[in-house]
mmCIF file of C-alpha atoms in Angstrom:
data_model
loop_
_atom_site.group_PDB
_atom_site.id
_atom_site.type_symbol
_atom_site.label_atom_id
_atom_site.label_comp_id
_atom_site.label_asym_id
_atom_site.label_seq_id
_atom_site.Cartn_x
_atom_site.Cartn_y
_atom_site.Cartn_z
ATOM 1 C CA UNK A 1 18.295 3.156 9.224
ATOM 2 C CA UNK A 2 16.871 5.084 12.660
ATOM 3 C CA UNK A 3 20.020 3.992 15.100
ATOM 4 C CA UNK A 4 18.715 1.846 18.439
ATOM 5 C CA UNK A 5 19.722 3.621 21.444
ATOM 6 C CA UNK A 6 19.909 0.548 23.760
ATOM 7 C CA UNK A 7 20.821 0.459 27.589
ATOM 8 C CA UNK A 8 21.437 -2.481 30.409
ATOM 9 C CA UNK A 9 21.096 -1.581 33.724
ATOM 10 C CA UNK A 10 23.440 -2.472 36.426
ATOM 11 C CA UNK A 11 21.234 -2.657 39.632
ATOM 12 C CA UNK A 12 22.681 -3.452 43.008
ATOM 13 C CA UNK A 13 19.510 -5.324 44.371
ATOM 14 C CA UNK A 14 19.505 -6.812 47.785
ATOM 15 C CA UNK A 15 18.251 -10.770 47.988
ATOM 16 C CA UNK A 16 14.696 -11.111 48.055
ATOM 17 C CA UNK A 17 13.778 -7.324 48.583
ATOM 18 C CA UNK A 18 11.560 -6.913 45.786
ATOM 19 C CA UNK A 19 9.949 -4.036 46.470
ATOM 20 C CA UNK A 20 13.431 -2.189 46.875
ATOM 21 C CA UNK A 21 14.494 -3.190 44.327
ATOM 22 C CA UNK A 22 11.984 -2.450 41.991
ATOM 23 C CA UNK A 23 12.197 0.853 43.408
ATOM 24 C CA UNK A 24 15.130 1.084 42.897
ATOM 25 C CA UNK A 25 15.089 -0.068 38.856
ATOM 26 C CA UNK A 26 12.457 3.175 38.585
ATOM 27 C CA UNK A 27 15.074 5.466 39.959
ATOM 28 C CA UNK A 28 17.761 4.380 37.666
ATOM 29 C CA UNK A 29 15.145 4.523 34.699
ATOM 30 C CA UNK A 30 14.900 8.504 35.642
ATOM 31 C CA UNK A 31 17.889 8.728 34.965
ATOM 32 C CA UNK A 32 18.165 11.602 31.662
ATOM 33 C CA UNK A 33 20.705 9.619 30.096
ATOM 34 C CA UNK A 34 17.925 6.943 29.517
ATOM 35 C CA UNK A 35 15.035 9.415 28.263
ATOM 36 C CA UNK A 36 14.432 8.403 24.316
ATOM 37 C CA UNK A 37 15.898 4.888 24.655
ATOM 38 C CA UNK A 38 14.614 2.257 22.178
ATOM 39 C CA UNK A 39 15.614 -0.435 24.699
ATOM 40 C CA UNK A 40 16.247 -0.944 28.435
ATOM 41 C CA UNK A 41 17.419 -4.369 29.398
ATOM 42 C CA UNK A 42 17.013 -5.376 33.296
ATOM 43 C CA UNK A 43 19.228 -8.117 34.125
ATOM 44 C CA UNK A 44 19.021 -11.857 35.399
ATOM 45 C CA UNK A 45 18.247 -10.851 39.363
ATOM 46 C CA UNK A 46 17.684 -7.008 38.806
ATOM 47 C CA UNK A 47 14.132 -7.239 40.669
ATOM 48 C CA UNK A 48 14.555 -10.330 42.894
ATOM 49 C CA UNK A 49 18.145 -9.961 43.947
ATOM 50 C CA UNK A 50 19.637 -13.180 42.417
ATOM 51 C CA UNK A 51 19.951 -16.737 43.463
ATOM 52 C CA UNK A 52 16.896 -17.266 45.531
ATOM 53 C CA UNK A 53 17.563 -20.440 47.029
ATOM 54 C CA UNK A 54 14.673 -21.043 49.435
ATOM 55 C CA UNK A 55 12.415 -17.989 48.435
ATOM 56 C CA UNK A 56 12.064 -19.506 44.657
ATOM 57 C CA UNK A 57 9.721 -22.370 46.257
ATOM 58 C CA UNK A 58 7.896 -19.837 48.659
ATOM 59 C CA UNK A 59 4.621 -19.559 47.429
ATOM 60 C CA UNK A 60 3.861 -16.043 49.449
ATOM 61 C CA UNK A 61 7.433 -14.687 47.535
ATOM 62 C CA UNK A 62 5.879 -15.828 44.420
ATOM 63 C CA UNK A 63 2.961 -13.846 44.495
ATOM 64 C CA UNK A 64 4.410 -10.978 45.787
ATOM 65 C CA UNK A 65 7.282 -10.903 42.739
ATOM 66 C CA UNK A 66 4.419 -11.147 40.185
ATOM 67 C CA UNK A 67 2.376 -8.707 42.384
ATOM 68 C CA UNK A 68 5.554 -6.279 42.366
ATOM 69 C CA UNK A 69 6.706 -7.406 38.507
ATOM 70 C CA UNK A 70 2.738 -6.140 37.146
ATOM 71 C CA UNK A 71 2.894 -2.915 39.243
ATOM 72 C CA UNK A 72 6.913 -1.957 38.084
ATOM 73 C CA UNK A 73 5.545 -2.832 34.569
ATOM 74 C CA UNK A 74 2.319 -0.769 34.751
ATOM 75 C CA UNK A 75 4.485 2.219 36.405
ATOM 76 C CA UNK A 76 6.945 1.855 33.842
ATOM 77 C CA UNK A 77 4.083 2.226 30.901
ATOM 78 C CA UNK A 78 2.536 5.668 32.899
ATOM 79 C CA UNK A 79 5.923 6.910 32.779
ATOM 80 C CA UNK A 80 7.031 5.962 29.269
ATOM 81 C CA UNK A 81 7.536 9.110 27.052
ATOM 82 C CA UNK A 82 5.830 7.646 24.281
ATOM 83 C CA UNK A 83 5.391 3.762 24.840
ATOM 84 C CA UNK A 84 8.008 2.697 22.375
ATOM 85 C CA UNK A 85 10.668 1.833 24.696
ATOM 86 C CA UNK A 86 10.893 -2.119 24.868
ATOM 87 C CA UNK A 87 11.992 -3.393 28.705
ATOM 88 C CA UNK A 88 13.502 -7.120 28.783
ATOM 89 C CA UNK A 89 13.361 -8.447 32.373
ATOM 90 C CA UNK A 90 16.366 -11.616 31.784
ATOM 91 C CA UNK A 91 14.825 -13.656 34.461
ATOM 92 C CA UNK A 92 17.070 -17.277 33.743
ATOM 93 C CA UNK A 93 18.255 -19.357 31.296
ATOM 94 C CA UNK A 94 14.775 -20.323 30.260
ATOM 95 C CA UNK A 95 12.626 -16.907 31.158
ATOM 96 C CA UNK A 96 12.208 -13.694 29.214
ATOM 97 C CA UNK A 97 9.940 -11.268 29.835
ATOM 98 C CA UNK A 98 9.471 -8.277 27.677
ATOM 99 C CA UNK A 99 7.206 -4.920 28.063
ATOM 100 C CA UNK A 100 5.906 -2.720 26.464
ATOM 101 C CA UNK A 101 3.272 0.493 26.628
ATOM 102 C CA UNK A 102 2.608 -1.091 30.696
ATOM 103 C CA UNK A 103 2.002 -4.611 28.901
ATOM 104 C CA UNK A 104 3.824 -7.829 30.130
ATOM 105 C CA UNK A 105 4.568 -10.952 28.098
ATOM 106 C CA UNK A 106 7.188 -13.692 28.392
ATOM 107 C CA UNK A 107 8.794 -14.148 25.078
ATOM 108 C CA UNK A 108 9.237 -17.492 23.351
ATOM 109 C CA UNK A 109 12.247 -18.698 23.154
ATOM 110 C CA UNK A 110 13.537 -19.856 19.588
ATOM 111 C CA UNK A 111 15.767 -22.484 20.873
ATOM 112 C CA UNK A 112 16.625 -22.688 25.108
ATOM 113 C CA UNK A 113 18.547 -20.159 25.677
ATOM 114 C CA UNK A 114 17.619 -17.905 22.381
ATOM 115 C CA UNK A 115 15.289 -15.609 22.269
ATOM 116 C CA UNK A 116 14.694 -12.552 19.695
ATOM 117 C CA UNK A 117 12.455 -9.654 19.556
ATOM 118 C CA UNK A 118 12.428 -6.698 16.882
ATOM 119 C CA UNK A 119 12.485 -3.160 18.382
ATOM 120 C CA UNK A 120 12.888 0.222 16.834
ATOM 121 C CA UNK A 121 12.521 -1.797 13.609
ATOM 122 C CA UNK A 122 15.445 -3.898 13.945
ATOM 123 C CA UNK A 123 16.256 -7.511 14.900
ATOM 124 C CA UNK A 124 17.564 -7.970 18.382
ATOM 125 C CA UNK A 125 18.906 -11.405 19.599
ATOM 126 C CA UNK A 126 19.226 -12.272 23.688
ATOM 127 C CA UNK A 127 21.373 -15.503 24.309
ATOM 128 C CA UNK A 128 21.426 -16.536 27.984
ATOM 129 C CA UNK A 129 25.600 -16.836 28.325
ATOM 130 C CA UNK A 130 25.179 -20.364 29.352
ATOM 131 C CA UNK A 131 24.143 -21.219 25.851
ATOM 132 C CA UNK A 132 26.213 -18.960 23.435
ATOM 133 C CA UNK A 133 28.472 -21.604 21.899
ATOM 134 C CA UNK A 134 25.500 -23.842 21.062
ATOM 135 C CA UNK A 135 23.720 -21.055 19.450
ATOM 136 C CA UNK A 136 26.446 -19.620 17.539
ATOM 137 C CA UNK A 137 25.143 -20.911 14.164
ATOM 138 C CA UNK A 138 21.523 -20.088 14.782
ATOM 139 C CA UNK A 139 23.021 -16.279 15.498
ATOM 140 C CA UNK A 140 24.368 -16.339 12.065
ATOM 141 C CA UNK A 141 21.683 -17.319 10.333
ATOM 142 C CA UNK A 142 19.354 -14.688 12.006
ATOM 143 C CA UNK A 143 21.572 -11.943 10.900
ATOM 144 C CA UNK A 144 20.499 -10.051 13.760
ATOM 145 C CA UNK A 145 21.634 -6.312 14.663
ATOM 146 C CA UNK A 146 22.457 -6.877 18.074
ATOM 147 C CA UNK A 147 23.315 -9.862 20.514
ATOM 148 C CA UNK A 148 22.920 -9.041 24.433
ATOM 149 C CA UNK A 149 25.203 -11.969 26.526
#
């Protein structure tokens, strides 16, 4: 069985300064140590900064993220070594966006909080952490290879 070479980033965006930020998740994805991964996970607030507050009902903000979210994605496809590596943008407790090969697509969710993808051939279960105990039995029965909190 190939072995999934999996990553999470640990961004330190700034609130609301998407365009930074997304610069900013490019850089770290240069980084050698990530060339050849099977999986990069971007976490809840890695490209808007966190809790928006105010900015989440700002139309203008809205467009820009998705404006900034399809360009990151379509950079991150051009500079893929071979389009296999998956990218899962954790955007909340109910979002999850996944891309791959410059293409973006939100992911269904099995159950709220549950959501699973297979990459590199393998099954790969996300629980948002505010719903792990609920979804502890659904984990088993998926026998999945890896859980992300």
């Amino acid at each position: 069985m190939k072995q999934l070479r999996a990553h999470m980033l640990q961004p330190h965006p700034r609130l609301g300064d998407i365009t930074t930020n997304s610069e900013a998740i490019l850089t770290a994805l240069s980084d050698r140590a990530l060339a050849g991964a099977d999986l990069v996970v971007i976490p809840r607030g890695g490209l808007t900064g966190g809790p928006l507050a105010n900015l989440a009902d700002d139309r203008a903000f809205q467009l820009a993220l998705r404006d900034t979210r399809a360009a990151l994605i379509s950079r991150l496809g051009e500079q893929g070594e071979n389009g296999e590596t998956t990218y899962v943008f954790a955007a909340d407790a109910s979002h999850l966006w996944v891309a791959r090969a410059g293409q973006l697509t939100a992911l269904a969710a099995i159950t709220p909080g549950l959501w699973q993808l297979t990459c590199a051939n393998r099954a790969i279960a996300f629980v948002h952490s505010s719903h792990i105990a609920r979804v502890l039995g659904t984990l088993v029965d998926l026998q999945v290879d890896l859980v992300v909190v």
